[in-house]
PDB file of C-alpha atoms in Angstrom:
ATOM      1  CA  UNK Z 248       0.000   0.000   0.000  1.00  0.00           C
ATOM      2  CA  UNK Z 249       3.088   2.476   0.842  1.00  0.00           C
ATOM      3  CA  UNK Z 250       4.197   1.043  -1.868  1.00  0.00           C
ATOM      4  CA  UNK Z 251       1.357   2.316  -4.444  1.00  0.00           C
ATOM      5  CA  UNK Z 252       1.242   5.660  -2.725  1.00  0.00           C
ATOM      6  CA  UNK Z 253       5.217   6.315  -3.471  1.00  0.00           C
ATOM      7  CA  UNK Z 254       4.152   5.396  -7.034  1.00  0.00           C
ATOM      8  CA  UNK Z 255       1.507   7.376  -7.297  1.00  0.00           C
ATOM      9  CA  UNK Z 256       2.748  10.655  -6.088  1.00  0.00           C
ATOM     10  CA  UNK Z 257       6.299  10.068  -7.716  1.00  0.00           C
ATOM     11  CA  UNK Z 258       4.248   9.886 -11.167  1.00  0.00           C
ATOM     12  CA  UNK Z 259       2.655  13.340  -9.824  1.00  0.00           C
ATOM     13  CA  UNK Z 260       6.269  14.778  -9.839  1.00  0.00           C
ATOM     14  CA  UNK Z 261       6.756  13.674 -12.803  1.00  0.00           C
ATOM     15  CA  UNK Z 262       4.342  14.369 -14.969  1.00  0.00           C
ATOM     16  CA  UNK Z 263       4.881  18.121 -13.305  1.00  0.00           C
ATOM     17  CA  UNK Z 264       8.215  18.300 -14.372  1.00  0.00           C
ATOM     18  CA  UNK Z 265       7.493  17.228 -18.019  1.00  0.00           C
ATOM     19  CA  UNK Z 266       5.304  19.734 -18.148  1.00  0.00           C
ATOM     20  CA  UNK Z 267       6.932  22.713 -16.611  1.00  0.00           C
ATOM     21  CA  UNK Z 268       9.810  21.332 -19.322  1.00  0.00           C
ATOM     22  CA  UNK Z 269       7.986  21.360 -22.282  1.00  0.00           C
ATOM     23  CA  UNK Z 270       6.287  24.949 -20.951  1.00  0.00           C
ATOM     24  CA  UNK Z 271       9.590  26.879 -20.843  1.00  0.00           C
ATOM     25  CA  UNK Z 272      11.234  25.037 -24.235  1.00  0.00           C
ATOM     26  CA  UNK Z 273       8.816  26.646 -26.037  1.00  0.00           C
ATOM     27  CA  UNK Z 274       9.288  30.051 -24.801  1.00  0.00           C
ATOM     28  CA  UNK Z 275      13.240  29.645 -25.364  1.00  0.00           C
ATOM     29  CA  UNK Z 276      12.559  27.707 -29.107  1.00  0.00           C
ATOM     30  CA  UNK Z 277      13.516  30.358 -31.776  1.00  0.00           C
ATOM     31  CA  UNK Z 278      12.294  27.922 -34.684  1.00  0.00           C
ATOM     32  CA  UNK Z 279      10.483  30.625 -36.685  1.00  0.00           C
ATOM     33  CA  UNK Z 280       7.215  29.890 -36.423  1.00  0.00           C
ATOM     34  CA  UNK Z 281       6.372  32.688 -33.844  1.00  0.00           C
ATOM     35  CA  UNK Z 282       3.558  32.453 -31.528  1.00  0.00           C
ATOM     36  CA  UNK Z 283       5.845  34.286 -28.710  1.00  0.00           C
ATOM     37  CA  UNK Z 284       9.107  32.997 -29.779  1.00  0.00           C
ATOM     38  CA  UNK Z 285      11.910  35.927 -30.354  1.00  0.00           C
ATOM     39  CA  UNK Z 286      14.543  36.641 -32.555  1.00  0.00           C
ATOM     40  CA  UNK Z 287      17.887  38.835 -32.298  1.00  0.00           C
ATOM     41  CA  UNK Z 288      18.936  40.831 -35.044  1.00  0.00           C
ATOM     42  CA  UNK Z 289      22.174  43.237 -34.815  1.00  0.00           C
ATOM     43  CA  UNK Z 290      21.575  46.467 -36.576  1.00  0.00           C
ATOM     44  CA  UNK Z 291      23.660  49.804 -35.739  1.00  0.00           C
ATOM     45  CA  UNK Z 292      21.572  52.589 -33.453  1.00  0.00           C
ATOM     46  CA  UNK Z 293      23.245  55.671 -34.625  1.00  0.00           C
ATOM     47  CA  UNK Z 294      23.005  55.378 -38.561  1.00  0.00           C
ATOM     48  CA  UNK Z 295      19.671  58.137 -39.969  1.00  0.00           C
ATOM     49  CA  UNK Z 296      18.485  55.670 -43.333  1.00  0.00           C
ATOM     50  CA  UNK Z 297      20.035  52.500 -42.063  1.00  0.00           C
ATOM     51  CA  UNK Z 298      19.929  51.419 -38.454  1.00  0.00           C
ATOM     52  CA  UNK Z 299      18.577  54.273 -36.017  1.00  0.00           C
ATOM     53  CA  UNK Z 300      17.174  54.288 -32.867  1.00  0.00           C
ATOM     54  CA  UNK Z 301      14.330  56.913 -32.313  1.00  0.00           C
ATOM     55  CA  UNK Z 302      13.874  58.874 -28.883  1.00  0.00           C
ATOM     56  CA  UNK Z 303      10.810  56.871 -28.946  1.00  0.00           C
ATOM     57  CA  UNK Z 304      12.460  53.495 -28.643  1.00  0.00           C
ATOM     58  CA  UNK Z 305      11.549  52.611 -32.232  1.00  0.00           C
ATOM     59  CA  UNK Z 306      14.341  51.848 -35.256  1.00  0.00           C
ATOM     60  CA  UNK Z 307      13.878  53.015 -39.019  1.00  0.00           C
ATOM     61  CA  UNK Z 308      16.145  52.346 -41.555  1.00  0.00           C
ATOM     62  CA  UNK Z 309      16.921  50.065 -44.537  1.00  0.00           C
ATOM     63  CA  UNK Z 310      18.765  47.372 -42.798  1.00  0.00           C
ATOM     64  CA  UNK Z 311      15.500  47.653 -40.050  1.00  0.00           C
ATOM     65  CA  UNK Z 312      13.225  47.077 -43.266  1.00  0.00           C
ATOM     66  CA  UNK Z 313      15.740  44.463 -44.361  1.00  0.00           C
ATOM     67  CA  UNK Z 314      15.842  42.581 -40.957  1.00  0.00           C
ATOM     68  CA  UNK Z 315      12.033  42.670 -40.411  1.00  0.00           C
ATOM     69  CA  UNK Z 316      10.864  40.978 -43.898  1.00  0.00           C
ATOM     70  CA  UNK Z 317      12.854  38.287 -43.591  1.00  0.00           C
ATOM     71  CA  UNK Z 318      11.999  37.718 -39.835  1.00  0.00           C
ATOM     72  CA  UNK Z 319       8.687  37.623 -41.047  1.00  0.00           C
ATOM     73  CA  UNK Z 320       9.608  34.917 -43.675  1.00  0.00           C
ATOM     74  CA  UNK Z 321      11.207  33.196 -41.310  1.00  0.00           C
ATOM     75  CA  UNK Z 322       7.487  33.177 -39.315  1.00  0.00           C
ATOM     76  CA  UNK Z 323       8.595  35.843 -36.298  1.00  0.00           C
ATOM     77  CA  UNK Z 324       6.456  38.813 -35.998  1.00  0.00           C
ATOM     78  CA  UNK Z 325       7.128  42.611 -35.062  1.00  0.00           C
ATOM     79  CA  UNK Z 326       6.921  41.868 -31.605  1.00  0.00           C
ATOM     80  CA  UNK Z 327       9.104  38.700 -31.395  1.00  0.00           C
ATOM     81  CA  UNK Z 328      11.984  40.394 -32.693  1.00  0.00           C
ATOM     82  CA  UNK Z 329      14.794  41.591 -30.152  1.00  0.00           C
ATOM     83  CA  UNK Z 330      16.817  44.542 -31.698  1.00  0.00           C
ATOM     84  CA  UNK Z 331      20.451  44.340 -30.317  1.00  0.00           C
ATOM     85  CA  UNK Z 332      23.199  47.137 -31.233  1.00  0.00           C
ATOM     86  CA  UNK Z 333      26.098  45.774 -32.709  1.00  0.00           C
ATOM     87  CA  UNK Z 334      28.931  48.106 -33.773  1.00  0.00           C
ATOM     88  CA  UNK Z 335      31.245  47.538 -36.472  1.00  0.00           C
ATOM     89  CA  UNK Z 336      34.299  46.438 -34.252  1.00  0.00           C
ATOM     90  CA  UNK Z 337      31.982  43.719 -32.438  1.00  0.00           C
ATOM     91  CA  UNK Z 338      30.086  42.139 -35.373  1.00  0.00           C
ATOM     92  CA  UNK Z 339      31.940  39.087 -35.574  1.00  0.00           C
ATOM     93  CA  UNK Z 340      32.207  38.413 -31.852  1.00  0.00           C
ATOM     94  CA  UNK Z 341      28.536  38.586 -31.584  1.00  0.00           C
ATOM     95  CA  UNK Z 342      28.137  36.000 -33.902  1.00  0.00           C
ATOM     96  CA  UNK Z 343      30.384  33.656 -32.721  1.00  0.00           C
ATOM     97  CA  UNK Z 344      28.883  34.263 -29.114  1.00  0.00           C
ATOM     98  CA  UNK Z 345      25.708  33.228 -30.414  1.00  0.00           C
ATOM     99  CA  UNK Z 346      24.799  37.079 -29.092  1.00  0.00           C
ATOM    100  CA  UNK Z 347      22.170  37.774 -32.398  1.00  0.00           C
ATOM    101  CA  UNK Z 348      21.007  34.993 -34.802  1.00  0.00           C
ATOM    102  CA  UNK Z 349      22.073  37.548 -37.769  1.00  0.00           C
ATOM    103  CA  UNK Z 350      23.550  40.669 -38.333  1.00  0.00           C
ATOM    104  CA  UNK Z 351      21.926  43.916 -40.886  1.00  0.00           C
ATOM    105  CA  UNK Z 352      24.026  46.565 -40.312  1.00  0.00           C
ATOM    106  CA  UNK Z 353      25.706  47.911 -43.500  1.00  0.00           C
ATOM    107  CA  UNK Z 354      28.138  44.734 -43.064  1.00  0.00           C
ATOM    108  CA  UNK Z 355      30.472  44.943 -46.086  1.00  0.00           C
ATOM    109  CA  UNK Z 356      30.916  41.404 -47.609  1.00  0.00           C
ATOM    110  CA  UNK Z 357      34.730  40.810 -47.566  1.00  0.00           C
ATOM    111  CA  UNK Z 358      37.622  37.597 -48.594  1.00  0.00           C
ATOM    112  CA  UNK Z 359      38.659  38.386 -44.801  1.00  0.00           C
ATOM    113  CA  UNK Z 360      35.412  38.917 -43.232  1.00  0.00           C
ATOM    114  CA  UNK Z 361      33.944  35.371 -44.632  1.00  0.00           C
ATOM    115  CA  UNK Z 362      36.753  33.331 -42.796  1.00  0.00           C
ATOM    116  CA  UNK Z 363      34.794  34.265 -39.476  1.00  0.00           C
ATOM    117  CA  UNK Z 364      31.353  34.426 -40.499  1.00  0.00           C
ATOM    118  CA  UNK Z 365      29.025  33.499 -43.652  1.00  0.00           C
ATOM    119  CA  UNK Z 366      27.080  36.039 -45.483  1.00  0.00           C
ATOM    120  CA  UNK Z 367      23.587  35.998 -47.161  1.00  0.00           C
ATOM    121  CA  UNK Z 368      22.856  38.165 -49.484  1.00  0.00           C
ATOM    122  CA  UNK Z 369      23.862  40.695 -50.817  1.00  0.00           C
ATOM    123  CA  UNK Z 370      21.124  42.684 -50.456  1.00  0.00           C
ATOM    124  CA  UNK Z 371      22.838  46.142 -51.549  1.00  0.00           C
ATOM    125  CA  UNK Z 372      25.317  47.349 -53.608  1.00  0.00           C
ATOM    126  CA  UNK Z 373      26.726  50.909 -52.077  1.00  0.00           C
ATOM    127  CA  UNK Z 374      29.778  52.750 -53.165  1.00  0.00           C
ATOM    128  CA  UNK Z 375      32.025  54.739 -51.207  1.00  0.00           C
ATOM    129  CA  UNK Z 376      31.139  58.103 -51.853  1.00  0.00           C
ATOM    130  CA  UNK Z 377      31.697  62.146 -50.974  1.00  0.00           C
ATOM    131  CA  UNK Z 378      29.065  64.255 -49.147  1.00  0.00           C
ATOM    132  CA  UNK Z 379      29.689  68.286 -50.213  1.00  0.00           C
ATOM    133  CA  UNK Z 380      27.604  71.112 -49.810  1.00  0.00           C
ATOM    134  CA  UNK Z 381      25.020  71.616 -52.033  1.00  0.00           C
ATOM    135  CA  UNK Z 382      26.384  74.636 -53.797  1.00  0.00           C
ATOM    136  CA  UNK Z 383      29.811  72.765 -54.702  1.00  0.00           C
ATOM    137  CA  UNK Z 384      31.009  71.160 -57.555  1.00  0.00           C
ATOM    138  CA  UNK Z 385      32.909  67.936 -57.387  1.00  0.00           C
ATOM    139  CA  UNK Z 386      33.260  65.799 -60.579  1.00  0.00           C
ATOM    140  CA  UNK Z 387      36.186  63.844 -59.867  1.00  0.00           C
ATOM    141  CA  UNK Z 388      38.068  62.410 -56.915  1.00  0.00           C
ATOM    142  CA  UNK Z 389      41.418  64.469 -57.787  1.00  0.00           C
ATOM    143  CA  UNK Z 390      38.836  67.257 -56.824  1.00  0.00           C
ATOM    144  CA  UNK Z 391      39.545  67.241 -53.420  1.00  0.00           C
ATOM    145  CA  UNK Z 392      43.387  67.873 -54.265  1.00  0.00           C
ATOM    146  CA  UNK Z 393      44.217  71.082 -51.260  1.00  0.00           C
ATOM    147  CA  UNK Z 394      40.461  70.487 -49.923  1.00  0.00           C
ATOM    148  CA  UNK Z 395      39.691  69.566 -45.676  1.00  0.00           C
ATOM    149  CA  UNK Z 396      38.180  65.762 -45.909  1.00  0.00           C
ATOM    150  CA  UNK Z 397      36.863  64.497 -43.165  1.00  0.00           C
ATOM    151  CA  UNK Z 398      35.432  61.088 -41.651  1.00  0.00           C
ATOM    152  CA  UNK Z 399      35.380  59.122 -38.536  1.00  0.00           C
ATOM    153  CA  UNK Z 400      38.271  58.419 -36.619  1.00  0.00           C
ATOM    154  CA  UNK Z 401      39.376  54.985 -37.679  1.00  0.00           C
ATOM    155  CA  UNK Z 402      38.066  55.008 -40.644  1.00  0.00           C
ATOM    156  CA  UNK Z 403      39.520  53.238 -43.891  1.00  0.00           C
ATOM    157  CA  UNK Z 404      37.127  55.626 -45.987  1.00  0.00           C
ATOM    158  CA  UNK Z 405      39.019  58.742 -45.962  1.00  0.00           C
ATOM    159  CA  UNK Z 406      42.613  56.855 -46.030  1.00  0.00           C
ATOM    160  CA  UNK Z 407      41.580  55.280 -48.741  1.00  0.00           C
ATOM    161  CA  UNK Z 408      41.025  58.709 -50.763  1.00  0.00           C
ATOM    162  CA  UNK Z 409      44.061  60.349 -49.224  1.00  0.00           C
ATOM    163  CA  UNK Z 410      46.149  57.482 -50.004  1.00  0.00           C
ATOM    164  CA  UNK Z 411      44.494  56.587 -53.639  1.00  0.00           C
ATOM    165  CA  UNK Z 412      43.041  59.379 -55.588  1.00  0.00           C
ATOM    166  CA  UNK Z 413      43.713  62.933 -53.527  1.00  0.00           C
ATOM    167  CA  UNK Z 414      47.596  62.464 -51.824  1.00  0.00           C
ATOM    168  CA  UNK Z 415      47.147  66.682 -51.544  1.00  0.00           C
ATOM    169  CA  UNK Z 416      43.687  66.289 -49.677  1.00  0.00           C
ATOM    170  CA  UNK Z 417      43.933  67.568 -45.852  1.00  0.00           C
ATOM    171  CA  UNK Z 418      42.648  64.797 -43.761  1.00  0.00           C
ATOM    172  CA  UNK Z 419      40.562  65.510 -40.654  1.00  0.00           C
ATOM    173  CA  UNK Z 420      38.889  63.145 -38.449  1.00  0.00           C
ATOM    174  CA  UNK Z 421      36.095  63.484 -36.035  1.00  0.00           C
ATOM    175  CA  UNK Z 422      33.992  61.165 -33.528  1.00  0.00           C
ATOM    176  CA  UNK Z 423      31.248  60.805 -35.676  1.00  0.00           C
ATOM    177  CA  UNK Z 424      29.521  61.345 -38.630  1.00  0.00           C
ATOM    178  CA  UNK Z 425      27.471  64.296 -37.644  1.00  0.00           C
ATOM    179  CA  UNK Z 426      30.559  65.914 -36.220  1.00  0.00           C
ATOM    180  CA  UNK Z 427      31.304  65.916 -39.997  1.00  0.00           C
ATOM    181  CA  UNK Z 428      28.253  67.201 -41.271  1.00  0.00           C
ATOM    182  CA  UNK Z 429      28.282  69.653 -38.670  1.00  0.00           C
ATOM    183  CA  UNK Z 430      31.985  70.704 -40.026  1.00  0.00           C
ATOM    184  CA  UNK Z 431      30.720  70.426 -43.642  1.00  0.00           C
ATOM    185  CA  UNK Z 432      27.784  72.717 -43.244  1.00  0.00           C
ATOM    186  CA  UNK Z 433      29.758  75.142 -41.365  1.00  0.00           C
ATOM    187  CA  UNK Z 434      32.815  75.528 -43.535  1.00  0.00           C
ATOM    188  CA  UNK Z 435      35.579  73.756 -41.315  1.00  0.00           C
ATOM    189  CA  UNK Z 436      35.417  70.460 -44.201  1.00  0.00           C
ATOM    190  CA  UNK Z 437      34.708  70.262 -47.795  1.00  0.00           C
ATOM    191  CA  UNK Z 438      33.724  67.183 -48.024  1.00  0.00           C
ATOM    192  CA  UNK Z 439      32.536  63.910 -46.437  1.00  0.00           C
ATOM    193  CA  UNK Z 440      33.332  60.239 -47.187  1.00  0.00           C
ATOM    194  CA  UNK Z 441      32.197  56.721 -46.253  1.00  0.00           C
ATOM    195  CA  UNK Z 442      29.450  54.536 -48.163  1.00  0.00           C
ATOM    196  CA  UNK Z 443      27.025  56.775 -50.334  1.00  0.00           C
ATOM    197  CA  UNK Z 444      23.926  54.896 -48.375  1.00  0.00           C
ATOM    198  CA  UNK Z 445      25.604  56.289 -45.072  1.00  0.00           C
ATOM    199  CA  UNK Z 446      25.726  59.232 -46.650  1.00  0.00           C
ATOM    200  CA  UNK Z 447      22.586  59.351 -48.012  1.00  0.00           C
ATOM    201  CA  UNK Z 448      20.624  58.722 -44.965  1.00  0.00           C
ATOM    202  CA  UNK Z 449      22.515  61.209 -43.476  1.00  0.00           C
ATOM    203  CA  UNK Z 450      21.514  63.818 -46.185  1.00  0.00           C
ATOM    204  CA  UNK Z 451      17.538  62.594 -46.305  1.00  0.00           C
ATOM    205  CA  UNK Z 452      17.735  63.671 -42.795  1.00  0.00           C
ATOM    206  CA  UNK Z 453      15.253  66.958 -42.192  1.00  0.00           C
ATOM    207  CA  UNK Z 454      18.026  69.316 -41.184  1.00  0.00           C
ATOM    208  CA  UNK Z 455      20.541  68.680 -43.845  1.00  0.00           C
ATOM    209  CA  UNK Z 456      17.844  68.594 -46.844  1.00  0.00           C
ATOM    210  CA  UNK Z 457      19.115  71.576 -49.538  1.00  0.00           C
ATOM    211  CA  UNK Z 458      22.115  71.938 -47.366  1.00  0.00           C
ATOM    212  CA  UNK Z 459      23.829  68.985 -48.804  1.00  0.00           C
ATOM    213  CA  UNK Z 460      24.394  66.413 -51.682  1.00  0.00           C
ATOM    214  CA  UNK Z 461      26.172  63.198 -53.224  1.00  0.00           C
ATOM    215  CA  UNK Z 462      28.880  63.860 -56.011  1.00  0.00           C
ATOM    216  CA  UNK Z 463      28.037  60.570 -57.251  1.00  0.00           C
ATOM    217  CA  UNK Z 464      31.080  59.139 -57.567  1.00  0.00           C
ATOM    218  CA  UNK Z 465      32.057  55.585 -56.893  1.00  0.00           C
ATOM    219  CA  UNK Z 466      34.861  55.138 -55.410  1.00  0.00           C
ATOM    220  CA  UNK Z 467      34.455  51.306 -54.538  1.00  0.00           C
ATOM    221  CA  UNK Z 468      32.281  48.229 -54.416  1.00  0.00           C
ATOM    222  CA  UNK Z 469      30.491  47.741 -51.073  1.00  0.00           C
ATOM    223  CA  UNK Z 470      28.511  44.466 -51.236  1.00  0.00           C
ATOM    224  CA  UNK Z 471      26.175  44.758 -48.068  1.00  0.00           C
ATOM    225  CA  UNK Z 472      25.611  41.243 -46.485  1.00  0.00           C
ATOM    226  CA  UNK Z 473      23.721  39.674 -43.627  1.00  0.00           C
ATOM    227  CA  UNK Z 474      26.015  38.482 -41.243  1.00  0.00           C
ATOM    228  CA  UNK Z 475      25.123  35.138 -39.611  1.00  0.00           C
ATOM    229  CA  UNK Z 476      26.876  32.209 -37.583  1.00  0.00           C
ATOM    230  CA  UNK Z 477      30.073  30.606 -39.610  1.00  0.00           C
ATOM    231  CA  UNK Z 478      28.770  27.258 -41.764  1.00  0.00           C
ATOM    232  CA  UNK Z 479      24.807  27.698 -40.957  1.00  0.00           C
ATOM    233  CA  UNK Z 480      23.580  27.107 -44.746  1.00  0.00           C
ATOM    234  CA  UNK Z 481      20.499  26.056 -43.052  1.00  0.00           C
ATOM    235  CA  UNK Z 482      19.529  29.785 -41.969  1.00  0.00           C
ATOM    236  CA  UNK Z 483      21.509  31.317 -45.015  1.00  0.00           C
ATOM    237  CA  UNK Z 484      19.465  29.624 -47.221  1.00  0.00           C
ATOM    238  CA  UNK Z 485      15.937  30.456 -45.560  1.00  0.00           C
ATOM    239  CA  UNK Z 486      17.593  34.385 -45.486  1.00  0.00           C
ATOM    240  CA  UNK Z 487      18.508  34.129 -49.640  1.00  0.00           C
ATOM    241  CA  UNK Z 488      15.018  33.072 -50.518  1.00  0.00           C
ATOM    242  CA  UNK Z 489      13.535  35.835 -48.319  1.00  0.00           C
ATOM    243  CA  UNK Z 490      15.604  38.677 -49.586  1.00  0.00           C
ATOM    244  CA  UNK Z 491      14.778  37.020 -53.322  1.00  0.00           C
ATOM    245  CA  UNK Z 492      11.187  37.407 -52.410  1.00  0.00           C
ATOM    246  CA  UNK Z 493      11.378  40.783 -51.203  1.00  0.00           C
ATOM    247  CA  UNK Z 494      12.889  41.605 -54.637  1.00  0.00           C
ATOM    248  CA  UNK Z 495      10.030  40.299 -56.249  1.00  0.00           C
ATOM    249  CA  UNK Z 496       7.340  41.428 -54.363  1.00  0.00           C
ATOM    250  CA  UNK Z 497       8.787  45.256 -54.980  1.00  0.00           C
ATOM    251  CA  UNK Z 498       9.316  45.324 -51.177  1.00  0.00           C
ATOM    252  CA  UNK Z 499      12.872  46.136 -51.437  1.00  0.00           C
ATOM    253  CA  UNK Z 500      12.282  48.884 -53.892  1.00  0.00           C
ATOM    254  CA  UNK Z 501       9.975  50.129 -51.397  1.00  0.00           C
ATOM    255  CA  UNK Z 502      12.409  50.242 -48.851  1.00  0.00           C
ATOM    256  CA  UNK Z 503      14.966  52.180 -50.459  1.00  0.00           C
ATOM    257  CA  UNK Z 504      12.774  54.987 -51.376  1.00  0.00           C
ATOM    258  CA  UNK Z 505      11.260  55.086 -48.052  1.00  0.00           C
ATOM    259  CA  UNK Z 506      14.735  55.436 -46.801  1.00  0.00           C
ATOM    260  CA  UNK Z 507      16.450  57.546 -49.071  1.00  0.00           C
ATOM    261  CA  UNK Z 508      14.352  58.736 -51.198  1.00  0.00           C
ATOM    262  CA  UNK Z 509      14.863  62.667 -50.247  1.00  0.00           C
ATOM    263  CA  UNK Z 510      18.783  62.440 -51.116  1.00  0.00           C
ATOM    264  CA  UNK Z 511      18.041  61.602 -54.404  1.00  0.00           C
ATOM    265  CA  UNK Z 512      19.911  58.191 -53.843  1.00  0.00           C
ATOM    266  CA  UNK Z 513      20.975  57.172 -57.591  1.00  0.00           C
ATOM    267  CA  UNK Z 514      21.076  52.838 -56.112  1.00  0.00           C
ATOM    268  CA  UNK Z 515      22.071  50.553 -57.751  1.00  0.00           C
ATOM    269  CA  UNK Z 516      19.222  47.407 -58.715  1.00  0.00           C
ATOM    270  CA  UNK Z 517      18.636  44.743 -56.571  1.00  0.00           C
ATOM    271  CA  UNK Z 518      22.092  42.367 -56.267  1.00  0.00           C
ATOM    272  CA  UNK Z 519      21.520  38.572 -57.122  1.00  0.00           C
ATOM    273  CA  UNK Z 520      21.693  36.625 -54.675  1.00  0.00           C
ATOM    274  CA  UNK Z 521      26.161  35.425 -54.395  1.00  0.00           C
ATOM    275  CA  UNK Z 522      26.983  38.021 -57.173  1.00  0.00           C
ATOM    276  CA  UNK Z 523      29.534  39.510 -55.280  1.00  0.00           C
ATOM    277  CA  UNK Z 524      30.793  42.651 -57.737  1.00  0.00           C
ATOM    278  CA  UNK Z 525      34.640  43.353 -57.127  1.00  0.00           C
TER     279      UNK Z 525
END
């Protein structure tokens, strides 16, 4: 009879524990098919047209727009996405931590770069590029022969130019981007460089409208990938068909006009899917 009873209340604690189990698995499970289940996707927070964080708590930009259709194709919602900042010196790491599940964040597909992590994609060809004031005239890099360039500090962008196409060009280097702008507007800098879309979300930006522009030249090939976890074809190829969709369904159109539409953004079409251009 003691026996029984043991039995009995030993299947009780079972059966409890089974099903407190199977209760938080699916709360943890990030197999896509939403219902509650979240995603992480590294963007950047500080980059107007590509990854921004409003005051509000909310994030705009193309690599948002990016991210969010193909969490939907991969059956997440709005809400079960989990927006994580991941700066340009850390994208790798955060991968390899397991930190996001994949990375949108102007992530330049690179020989080096793809012996840490795989890419999908690419999703957008950008060019580096030079931000002047409006009422300049720059038709050529040799242009900027005796002029002030500027860029962030660390920054291959403005090396490159110095180094490549303007040796005479007077390099100065700030924090950040809109320490640049700020410089350009006011006269301290001629000119800004980095990757036109960075540039051009900068420029759509209400304050800078009329103020500034593109020269429109192109400088390099920037083949913008989505980062994810070294050797997972599995998620690479669910991201590839997504991003081929939103080609398709003129959602990615969509998404560059909404973006950078008011810089008058002269983009290039939609990259196939693995036609990396050198």
């Amino acid at each position: 009879m003691k026996l029984r009873k043991v039995t009995a209340a030993a299947a009780v604690v079972l059966s409890f524990a089974v099903t407190a189990t199977a209760c938080g698995s699916s709360k943890d499970d990030n197999s896509g098919s939403g219902g509650g289940k979240k995603i992480t996707i590294g963007i950047k927070f500080d980059q107007p047209g590509l990854g921004l964080k409003k005051p509000d708590g909310s994030y705009s930009g193309f690599d948002v727009d990016i991210a969010s259709y193909v969490a939907k194709q991969l059956g997440y919602t709005a809400k079960d996405i989990e927006w994580k900042e991941t700066p340009s010196a850390d994208r790798e790491n955060a991968l390899s931590r397991g930190d996001v599940d994949f990375i949108v964040a102007s992530y330049s597909i690179t020989p080096e770069r793809e012996q840490k992590v795989s890419f999908a994609g690419p999703y957008l060809l950008a060019h580096q590029d030079l931000l002047v004031r409006s009422d300049e005239k720059v038709t050529k890099g040799t242009d900027l022969n005796g002029k002030k360039l500027c860029s962030v500090t660390g920054s291959t962008s403005a090396q490159n130019v110095k180094e490549q196409i303007a040796p005479k060009a007077q390099l100065r280097e700030y924090g950040t981007y809109s320490e640049c702008l700020d410089g350009l507007i006011g006269g301290a800098v001629d000119a800004l460089t980095t990757d036109d879309s960075i540039l051009a979300g900068y420029a759509a930006q209400d304050q800078y409208q009329g103020k500034v522009k593109l020269a429109g030249l192109k400088l390099s090939n920037e083949n913008y990938g989505i980062g994810i976890k070294k050797g997972d074809t599995k998620l690479k190829g669910q991201i590839d068909d997504a991003l081929k969709k939103m080609v398709s369904d003129g959602a990615w159109e969509k998404a560059v006009k909404d973006n950078f539409g008011p810089a008058n953004y002269k983009n290039e079409p939609a990259p196939k899917i693995g036609d990396i251009v050198k």
